[in-house]
Coordinates of C-alpha atoms in Angstrom, one line a residue:
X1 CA 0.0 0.0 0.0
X2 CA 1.2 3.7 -0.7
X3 CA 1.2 5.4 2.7
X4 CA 2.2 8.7 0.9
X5 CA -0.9 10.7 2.0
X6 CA -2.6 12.5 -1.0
X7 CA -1.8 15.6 -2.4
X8 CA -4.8 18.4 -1.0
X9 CA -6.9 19.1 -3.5
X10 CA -6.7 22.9 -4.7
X11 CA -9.8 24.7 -4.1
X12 CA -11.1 25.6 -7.2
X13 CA -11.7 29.5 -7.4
X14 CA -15.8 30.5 -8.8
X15 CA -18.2 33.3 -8.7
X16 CA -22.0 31.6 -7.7
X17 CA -24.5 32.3 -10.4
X18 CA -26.5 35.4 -11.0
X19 CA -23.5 37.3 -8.8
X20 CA -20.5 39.7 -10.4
X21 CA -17.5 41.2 -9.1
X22 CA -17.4 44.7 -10.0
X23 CA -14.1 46.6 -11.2
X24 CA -12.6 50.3 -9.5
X25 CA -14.4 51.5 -12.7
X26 CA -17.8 50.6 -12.1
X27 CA -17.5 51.2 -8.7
X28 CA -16.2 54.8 -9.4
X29 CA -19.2 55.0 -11.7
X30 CA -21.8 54.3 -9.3
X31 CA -20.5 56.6 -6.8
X32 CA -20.5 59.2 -9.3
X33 CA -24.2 58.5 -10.5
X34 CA -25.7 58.0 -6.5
X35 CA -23.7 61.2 -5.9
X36 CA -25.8 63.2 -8.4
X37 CA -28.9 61.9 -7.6
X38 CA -28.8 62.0 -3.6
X39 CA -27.7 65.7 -4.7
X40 CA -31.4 66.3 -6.2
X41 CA -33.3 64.0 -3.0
X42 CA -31.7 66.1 -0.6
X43 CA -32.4 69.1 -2.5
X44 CA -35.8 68.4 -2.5
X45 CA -35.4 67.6 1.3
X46 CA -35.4 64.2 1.3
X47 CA -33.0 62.5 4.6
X48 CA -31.6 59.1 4.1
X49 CA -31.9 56.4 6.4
X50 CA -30.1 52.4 5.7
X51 CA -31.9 49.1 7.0
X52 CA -30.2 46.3 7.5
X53 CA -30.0 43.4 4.6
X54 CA -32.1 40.9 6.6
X55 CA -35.3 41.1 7.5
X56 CA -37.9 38.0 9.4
X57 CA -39.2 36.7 6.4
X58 CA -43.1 37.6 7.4
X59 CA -42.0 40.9 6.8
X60 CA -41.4 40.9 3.4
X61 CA -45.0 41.7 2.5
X62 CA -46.1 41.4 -0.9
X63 CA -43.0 39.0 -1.7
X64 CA -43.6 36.6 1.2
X65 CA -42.8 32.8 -0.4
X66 CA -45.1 29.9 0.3
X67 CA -44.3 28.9 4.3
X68 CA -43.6 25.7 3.1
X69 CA -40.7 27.0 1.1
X70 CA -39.5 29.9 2.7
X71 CA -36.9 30.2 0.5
X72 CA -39.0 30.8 -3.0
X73 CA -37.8 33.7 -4.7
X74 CA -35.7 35.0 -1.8
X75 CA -32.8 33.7 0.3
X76 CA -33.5 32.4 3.7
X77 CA -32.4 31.1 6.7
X78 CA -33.5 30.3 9.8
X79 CA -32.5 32.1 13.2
X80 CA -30.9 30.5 16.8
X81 CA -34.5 30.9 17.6
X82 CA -35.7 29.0 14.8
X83 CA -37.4 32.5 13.2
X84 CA -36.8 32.3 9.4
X85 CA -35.0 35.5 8.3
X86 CA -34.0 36.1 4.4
X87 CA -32.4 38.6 2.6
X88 CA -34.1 42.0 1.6
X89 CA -36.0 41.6 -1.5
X90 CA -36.5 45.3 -2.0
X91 CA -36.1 48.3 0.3
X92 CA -40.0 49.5 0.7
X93 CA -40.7 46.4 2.8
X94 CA -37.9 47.2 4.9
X95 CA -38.9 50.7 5.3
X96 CA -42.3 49.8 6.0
X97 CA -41.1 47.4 8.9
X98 CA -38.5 50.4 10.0
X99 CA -41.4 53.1 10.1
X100 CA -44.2 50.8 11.8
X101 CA -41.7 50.0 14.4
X102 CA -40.5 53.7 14.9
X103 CA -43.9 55.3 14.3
X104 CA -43.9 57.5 17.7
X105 CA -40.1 59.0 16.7
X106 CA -40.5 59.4 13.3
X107 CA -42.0 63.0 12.3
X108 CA -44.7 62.1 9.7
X109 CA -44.5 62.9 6.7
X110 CA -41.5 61.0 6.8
X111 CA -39.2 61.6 3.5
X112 CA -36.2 59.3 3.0
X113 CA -34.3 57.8 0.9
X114 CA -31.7 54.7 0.3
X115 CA -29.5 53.2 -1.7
X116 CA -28.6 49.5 -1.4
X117 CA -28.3 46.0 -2.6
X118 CA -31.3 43.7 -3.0
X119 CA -31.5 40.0 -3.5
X120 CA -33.7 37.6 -5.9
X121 CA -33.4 33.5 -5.6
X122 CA -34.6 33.5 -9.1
X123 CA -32.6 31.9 -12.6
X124 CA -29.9 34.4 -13.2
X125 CA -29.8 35.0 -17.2
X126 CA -28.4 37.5 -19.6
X127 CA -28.3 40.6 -17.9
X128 CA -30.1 39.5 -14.9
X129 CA -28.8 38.8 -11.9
X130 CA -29.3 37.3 -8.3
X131 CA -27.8 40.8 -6.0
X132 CA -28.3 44.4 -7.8
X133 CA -28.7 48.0 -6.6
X134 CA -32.1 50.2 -6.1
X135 CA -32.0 53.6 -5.3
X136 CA -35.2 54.5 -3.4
X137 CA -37.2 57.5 -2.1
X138 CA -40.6 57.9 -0.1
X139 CA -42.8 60.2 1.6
X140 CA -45.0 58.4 4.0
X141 CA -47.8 59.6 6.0
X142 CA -48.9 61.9 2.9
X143 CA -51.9 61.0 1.8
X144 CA -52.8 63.4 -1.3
X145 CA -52.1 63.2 -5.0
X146 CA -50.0 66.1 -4.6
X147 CA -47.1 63.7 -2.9
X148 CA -47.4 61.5 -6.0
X149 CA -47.0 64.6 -8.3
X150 CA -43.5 65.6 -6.8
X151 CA -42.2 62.2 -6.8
X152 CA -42.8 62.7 -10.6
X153 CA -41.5 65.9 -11.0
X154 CA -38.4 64.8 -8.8
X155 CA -37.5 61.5 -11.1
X156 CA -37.3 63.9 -13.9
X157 CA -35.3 66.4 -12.4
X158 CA -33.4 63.2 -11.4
X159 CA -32.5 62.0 -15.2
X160 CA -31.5 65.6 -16.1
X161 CA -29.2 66.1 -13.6
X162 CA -27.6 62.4 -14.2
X163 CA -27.1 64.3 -17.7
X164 CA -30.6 63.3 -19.8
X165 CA -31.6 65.7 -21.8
X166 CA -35.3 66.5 -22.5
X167 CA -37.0 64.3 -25.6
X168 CA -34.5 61.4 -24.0
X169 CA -36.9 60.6 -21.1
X170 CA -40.5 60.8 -20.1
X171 CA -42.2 60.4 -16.6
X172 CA -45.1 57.7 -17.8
X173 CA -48.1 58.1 -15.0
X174 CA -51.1 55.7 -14.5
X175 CA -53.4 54.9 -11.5
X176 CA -54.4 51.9 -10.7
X177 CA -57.4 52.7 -9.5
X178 CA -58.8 54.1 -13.0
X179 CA -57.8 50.2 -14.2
X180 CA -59.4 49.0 -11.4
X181 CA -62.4 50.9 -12.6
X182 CA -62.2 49.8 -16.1
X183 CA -62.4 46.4 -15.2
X184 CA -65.0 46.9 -13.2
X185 CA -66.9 49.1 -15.5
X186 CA -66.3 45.7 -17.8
X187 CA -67.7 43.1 -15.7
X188 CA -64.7 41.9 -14.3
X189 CA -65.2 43.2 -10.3
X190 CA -65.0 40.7 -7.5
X191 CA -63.0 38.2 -6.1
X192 CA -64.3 35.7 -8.7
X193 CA -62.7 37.9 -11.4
X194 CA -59.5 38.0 -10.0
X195 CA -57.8 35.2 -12.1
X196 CA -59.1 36.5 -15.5
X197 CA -58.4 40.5 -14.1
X198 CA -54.6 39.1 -13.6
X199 CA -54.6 37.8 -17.2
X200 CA -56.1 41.5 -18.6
X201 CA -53.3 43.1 -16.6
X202 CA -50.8 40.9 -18.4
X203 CA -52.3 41.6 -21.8
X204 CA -52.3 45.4 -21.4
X205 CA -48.3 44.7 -20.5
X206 CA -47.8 43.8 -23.8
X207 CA -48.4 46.6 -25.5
X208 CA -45.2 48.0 -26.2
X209 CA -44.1 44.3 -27.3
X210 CA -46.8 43.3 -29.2
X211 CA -48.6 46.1 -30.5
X212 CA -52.6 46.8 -30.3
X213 CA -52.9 43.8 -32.5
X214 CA -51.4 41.6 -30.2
X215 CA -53.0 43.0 -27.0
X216 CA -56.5 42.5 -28.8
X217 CA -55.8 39.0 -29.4
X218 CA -54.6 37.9 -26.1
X219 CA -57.3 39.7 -24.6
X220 CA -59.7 38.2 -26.5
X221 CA -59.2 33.9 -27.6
X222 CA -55.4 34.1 -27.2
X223 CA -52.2 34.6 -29.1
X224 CA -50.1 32.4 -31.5
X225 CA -46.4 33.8 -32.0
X226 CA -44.0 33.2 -34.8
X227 CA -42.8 29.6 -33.6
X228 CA -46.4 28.5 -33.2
X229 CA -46.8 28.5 -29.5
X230 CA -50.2 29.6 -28.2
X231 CA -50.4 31.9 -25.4
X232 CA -54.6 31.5 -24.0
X233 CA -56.3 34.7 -23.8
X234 CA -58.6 36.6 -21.0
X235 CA -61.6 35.7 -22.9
X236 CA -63.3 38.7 -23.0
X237 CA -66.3 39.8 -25.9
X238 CA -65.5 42.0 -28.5
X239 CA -67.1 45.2 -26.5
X240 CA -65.1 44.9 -23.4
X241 CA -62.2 44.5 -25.7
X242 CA -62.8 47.7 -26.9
X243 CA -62.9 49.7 -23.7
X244 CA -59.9 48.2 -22.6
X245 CA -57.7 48.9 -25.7
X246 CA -60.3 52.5 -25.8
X247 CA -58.4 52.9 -21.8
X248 CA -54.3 52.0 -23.1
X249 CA -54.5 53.7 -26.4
X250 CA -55.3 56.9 -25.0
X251 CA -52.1 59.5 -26.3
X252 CA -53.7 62.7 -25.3
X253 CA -55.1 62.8 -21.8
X254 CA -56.8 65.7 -21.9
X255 CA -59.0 65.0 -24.8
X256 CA -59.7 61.8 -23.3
X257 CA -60.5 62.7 -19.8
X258 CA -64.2 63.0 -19.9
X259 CA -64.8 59.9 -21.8
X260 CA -62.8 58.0 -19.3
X261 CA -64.5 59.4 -16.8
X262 CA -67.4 58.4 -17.5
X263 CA -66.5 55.2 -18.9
X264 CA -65.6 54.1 -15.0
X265 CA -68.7 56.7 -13.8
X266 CA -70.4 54.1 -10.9
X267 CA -67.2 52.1 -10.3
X268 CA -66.3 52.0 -6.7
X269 CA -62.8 53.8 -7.2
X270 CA -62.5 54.4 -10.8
X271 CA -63.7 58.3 -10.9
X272 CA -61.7 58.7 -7.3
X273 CA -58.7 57.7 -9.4
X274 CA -59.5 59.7 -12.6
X275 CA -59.8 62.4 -9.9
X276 CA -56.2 61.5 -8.8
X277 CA -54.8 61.8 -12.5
X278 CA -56.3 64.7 -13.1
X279 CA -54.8 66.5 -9.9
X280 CA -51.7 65.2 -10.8
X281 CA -51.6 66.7 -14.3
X282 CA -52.3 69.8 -13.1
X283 CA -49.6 70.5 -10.8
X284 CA -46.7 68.8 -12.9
X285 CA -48.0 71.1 -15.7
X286 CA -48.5 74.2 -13.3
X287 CA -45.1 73.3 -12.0
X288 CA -43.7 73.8 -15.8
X289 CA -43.5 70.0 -16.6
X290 CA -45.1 69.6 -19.4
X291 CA -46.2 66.3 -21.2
X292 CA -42.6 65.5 -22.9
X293 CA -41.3 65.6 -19.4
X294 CA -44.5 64.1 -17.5
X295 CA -47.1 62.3 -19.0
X296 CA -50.4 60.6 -17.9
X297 CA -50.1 57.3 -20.0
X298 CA -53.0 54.8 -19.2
X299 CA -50.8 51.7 -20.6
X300 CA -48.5 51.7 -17.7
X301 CA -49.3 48.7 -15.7
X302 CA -46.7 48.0 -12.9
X303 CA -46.8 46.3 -9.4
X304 CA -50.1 44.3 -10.2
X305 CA -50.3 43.2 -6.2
X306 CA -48.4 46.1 -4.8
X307 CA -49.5 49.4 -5.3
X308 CA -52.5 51.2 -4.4
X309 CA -53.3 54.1 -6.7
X310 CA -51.3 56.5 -8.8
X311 CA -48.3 54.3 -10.5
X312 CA -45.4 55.8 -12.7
X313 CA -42.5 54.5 -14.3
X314 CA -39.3 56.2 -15.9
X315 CA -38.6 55.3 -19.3
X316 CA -35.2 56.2 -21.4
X317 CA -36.4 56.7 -25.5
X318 CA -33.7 56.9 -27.1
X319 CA -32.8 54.3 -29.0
X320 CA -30.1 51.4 -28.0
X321 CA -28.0 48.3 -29.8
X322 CA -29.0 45.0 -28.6
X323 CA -27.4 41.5 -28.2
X324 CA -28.6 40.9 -31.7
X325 CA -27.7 44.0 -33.2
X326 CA -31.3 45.5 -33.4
X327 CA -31.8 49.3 -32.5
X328 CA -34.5 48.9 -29.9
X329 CA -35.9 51.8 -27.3
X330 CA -33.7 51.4 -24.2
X331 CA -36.9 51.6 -21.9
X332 CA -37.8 51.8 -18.3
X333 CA -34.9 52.4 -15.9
X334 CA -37.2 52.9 -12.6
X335 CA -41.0 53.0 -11.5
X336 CA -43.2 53.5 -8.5
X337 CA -46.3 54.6 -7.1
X338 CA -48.6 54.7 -4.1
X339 CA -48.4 51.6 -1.7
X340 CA -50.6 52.6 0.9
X341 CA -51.8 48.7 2.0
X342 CA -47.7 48.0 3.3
X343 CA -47.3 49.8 5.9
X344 CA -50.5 49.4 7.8
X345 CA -50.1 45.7 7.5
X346 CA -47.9 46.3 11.0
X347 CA -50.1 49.2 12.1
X348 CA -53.3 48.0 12.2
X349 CA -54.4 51.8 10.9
X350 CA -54.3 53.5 7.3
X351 CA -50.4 54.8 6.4
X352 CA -50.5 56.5 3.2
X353 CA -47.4 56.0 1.3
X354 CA -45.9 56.8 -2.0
X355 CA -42.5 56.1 -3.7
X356 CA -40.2 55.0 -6.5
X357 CA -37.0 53.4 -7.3
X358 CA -34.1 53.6 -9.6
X359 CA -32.8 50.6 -10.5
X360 CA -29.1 51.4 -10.4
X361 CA -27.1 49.1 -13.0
X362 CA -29.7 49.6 -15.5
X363 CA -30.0 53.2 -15.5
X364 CA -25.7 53.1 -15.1
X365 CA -25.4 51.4 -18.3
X366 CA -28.1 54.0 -20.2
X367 CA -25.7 56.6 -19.5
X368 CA -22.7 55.2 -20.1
X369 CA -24.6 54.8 -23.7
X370 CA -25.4 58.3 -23.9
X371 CA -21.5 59.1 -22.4
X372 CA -22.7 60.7 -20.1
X373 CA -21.1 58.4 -17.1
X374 CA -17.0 57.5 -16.2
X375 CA -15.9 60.4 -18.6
X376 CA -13.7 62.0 -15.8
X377 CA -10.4 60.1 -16.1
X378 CA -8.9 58.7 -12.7
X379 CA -5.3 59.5 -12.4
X380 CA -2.8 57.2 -11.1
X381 CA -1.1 57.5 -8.3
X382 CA 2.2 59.3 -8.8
X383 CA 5.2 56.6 -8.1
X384 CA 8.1 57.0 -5.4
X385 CA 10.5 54.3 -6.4
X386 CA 12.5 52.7 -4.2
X387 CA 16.7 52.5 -5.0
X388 CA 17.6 51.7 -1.1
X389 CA 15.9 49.3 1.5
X390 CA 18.0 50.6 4.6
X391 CA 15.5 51.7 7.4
X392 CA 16.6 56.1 6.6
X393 CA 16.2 55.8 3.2
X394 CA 12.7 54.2 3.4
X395 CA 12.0 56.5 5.8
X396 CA 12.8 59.4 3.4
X397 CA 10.5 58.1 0.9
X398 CA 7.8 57.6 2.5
X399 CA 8.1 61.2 3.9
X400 CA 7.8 62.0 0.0
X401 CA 4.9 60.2 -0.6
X402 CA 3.6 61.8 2.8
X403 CA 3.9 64.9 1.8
X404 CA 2.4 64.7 -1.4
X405 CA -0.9 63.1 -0.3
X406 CA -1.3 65.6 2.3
X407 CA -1.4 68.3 -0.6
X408 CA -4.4 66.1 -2.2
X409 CA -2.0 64.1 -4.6
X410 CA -2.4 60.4 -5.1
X411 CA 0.6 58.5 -4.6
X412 CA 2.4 54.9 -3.1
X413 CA 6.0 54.0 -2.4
X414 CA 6.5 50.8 -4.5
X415 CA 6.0 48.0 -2.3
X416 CA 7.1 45.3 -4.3
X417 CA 10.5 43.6 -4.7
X418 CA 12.6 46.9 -4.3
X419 CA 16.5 45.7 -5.7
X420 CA 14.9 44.7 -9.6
X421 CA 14.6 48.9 -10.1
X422 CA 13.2 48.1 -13.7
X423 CA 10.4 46.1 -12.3
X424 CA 9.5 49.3 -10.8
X425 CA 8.9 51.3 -13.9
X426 CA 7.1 48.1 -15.8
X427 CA 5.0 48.9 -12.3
X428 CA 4.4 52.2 -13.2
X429 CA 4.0 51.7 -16.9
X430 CA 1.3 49.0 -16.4
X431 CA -0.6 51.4 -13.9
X432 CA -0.1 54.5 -15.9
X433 CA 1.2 56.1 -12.8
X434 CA 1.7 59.8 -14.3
X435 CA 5.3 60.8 -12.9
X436 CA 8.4 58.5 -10.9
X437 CA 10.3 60.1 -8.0
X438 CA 13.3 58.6 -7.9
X439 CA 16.3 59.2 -5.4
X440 CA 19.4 56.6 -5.3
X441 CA 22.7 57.3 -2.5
X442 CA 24.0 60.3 -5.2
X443 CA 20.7 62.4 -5.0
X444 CA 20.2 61.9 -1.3
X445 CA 24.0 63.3 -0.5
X446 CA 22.7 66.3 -2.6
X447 CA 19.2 66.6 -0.9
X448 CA 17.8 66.2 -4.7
X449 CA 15.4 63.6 -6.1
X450 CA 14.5 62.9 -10.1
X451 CA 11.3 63.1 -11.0
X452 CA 9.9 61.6 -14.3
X453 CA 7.2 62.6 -16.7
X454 CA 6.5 59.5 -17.7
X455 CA 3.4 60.7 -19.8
X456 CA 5.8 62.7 -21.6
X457 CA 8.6 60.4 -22.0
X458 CA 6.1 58.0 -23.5
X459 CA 5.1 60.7 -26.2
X460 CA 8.8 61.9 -26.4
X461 CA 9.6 57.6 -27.4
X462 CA 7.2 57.7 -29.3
X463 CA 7.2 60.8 -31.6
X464 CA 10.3 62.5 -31.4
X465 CA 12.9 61.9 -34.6
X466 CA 15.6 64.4 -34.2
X467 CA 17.4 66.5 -31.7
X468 CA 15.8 69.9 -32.4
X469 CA 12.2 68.4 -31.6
X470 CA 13.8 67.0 -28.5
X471 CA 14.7 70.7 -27.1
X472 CA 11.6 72.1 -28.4
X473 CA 9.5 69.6 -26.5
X474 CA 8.4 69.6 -22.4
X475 CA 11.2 68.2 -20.3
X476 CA 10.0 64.6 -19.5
X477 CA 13.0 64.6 -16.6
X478 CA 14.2 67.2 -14.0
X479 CA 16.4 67.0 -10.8
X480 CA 15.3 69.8 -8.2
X481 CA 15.9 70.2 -4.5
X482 CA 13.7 67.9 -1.9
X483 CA 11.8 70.9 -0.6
X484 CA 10.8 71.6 -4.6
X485 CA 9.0 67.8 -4.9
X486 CA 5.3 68.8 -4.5
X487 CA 5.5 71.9 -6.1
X488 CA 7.5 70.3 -9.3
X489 CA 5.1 67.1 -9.5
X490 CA 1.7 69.3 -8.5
X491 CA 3.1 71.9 -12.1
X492 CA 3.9 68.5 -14.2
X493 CA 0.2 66.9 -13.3
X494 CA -1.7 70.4 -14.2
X495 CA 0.3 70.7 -17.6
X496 CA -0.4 66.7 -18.4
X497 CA -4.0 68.1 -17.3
X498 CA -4.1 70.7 -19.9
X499 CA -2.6 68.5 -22.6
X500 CA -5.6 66.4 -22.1
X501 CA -7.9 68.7 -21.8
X502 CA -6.5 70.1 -25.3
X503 CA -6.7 66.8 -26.9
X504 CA -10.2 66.1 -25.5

C-alpha cells in the first residue's frame, strides 16, 4: 500500500451564479451617479436612512414565499430561535417594517431615501442577476395626490441632472385605480374575477411588445407567436375588448378625460382615481413639466399586487443596440407609485405611502450609452521608487509620498521587490502612474530627487525623430531640490491636465 498521504486538492476559485465582481471603474461610476442623484433627494429635502439586509421573512410583505418553502424567490435562513430571516427583496418592505416599528419617533410625513443591494433566488440570465442596486425615495404619511406629483416631477429632475436631456426621457403616469375601474366598468369586479383581471393586466403589458394587434388578441381567444406556440387569452367579448384597448391607447389625456370618466362613472374607485390623475396633471403642468417631461399614460401597468393608486415608471427613449444588433428603445430604468396597504399591515391603521426606485445598474449602463457616465479620467497615483531598503532611506521616501498626499496628490511608495529597479517602472507603466520620483545614494547626498514625466517620456519615445524636436518639447526629466517635490510634481500633473484637456 502507498502510505504517501494524497496531495490536497486545490480549491477551485468561482463566482456563484447570478453574482458579479465589480471593477474600481464601475464602482467609481456608481458613486459618481448615486452622488448626483442623492444631490437632487436632498435638495428636494429628502434625509436618508439604511436598514439592514435581513429582514424576518413575514416581513417581506407582498414577496412573502409559500411557508412551506420559505426560500421561493428570496434567500432564507432560519434564526438560533428557529425564526426564518431572508435577505431584503426590495427596500420598501424594509422601510415599511423600520417606520411601523418607529412610528412614535419618526416626524410624519417621513421623507427618506436609500440606496442599497437587493437580492432575488430567481434563474440568473443575460443581464439579470441574483444581487443588484435600487436607489429609493418615499414620503410616508402623505396621503394626497400632490405627494405623487412631486415624486414625478423629482424622477425627472433626477434623469436631467444624471445628464438626460429633455426628448430622452418621459415620466409615464397611471393609476391603478382608474384600471381598477375599467375592469369593473367591464364586468370583471369581484373576487371571482380575480384570475381572469390578472390575465387582462398581463395583456395590457404587452403593449409595447406586441402592439394593439397583439393585445386585442390575447385579450380576446389568445395569441399564436411566430414559432407557433399559443399563449390562452382573458376571454373577453368584442365590446369589453374595446374599452380596454379604448383605456391604453389613449395618447392625449386631456381630450380623453371625460370619456374615461365616464366610462368608470359608478365604479367603486374608478372616478376617485380619474380624480387623482387629473390633480396630478395639473400640478406637474403648473409646476412647468409639461407632457414630454410628465405624461399621464394609461398603458402603464406595474406592481399588479403592490400598489394602491397613482403608478409611474421612468422610461429612457432613445434608442439602444441589442445583443442581436437590433436598434430597440432602451426603456424603463425605474418605476413606482402609491403603496398605501404596506405599511398598515404592522399598524393595524391607514399609512398613506408613496415612492419609486431607480434601478441602479440599468440606469448606469443607459448613461454610459449616452457618455454621459465614467468620462472623468482617474489618475494614477504618482510613483516613489525605491533605490535603497536601509531603514533612513525608506524613511525618506515615504516622507515623499507623505507629503504629497497631504497636498491632495495620489501616490504609493513601491511595495514590491525593491532591488529589480526596472520592475519598478514596468510597475508604473502598467498602472499608468503619471510621474516617478526617484532618489538613489547620489541624490540623497545632494538633498535632490528625479522626478519623471513618464506621460511625456512616452510621447517623447514615441514621436520625437531628431534633436531639435527633442529641445523644443516639455522636459519629461528634472532634478530639483527635496523641498521643490510637491510643487514640481503638482506643475507637471496640471500641464499633463491641460494636454488632455486640449486633446479632449
Amino acid at each position: 500500500m502507498n502510505d504517501k498521504s494524497k496531495k490536497p486538492q486545490k480549491l477551485k476559485a468561482r463566482l456563484p451564479r447570478g453574482f458579479v465582481d465589480r471593477s474600481a471603474a464601475d464602482i467609481r461610476a456608481v458613486n459618481e451617479m448615486t452622488g448626483k442623484i442623492r444631490e437632487v433627494y436632498e435638495r428636494y429635502g429628502f434625509d436618508p436612512v439604511e436598514t439592514p439586509l435581513f429582514e424576518y421573512t413575514d416581513a417581506l410583505g407582498k414577496f412573502l414565499p409559500d411557508s412551506d418553502r420559505p426560500n421561493e424567490g428570496v434567500f432564507s435562513l432560519q434564526d438560533d430561535d428557529d425564526q426564518w430571516m431572508s435577505l431584503r427583496y426590495d427596500l420598501t418592505a424594509p422601510l415599511a417594517r423600520h417606520v411601523a416599528e418607529n412610528f412614535q419617533e419618526i416626524q410624519l410625513p417621513y421623507r427618506t431615501y436609500r440606496a442599497g443591494y437587493v437580492f432575488r433566488n430567481e434563474k440568473p440570465g443575460p443581464g439579470r442577476f441574483r444581487q443588484f442596486m435600487q436607489f429609493d425615495a418615499d414620503t410616508v404619511g402623505a396621503a394626497g395626490a400632490q405627494a405623487d406629483a412631486e415624486m414625478c416631477m423629482m424622477m425627472a429632475d433626477t434623469l436631467e441632472a444624471l445628464g438626460i436631456k429633455r426628448g430622452d426621457y418621459v415620466i409615464r403616469v397611471n393609476n391603478r385605480k382608474v384600471l381598477d375601474g375599467v375592469l369593473e366598468a367591464i364586468g370583471l369586479g369581484g373576487e371571482d374575477k380575480a384570475g381572469q383581471r390578472l390575465n387582462v393586466l398581463r395583456a395590457i403589458d404587452k403593449l409595447d411588445k406586441f402592439g394593439p394587434e397583439g393585445v386585442k388578441l390575447l385579450l380576446g381567444p389568445g395569441r399564436k407567436d411566430e414559432s407557433g406556440d399559443f399563449t390562452k387569452g382573458a376571454g373577453l367579448d368584442d365590446d369589453q375588448i374595446a374599452k380596454v384597448l379604448f383605456f391604453v391607447g389613449i395618447k392625449d389625456y386631456a381630450e380623453s378625460a371625460g370619456a374615461l370618466a365616464e366610462l368608470v362613472a359608478g365604479t367603486s374607485k374608478g372616478g376617485e382615481g380619474v380624480e387623482e390623475l387629473n390633480m396630478i396633471g395639473a400640478l406637474v403642468t403648473g409646476a412647468g413639466y409639461a407632457s414630454d417631461r410628465v405624461k399621464i399614460d394609461p398603458s402603464v401597468v406595474r406592481g399588479l399586487e403592490y400598489y394602491t393608486g397613482p403608478v409611474y415608471e421612468a422610461e429612457l427613449l432613445f434608442d439602444v443596440t441589442n445583443e442581436k444588433g437590433e436598434k430597440v428603445v432602451f426603456g424603463s430604468v425605474g418605476g413606482g407609485g402609491r403603496y398605501d396597504g404596506l405599511v398598515s399591515r404592522f399598524m393595524g391603521q391607514p399609512v398613506p405611502a408613496t415612492g419609486f426606485s431607480i434601478g441602479v445598474s440599468r440606469l448606469m449602463t443607459a448613461l454610459k450609452n449616452l457618455g454621459k457616465l465614467g468620462q472623468d479620467q482617474v489618475i494614477a497615483p504618482v510613483l516613489i521608487t525605491v533605490m535603497d531598503g536601509d531603514t533612513e532611506s525608506m524613511g525618506r521616501y515615504q516622507r515623499f509620498t507623505q507629503a504629497l498626499r497631504a497636498e491632495g496628490i495620489r501616490a504609493e511608495m513601491y511595495q514590491g521587490n525593491w532591488k529589480k529597479f526596472g520592475n519598478q517602472l514596468k510597475y508604473a507603466d502598467r498602472r499608468d502612474c503619471p510621474v516617478a520620483i526617484i532618489q538613489g545614494g547620489d541624490e540623497r547626498a545632494q538633498g535632490v530627487v528625479q522626478i519623471k514625466d513618464l506621460i511625456e517620456g512616452k510621447r517623447l519615445a514615441g514621436e520625437i525623430e531628431d534633436n531639435a524636436t527633442w529641445r523644443e518639447a516639455r522636459v519629461a526629466q528634472e532634478i530639483v531640490p527635496e523641498a521643490e517635490l510637491v510643487a514640481k510634481v503638482r506643475e507637471i500633473l496640471e500641464a499633463q491636465a491641460e494636454d488632455r484637456r486640449r486633446a479632449g
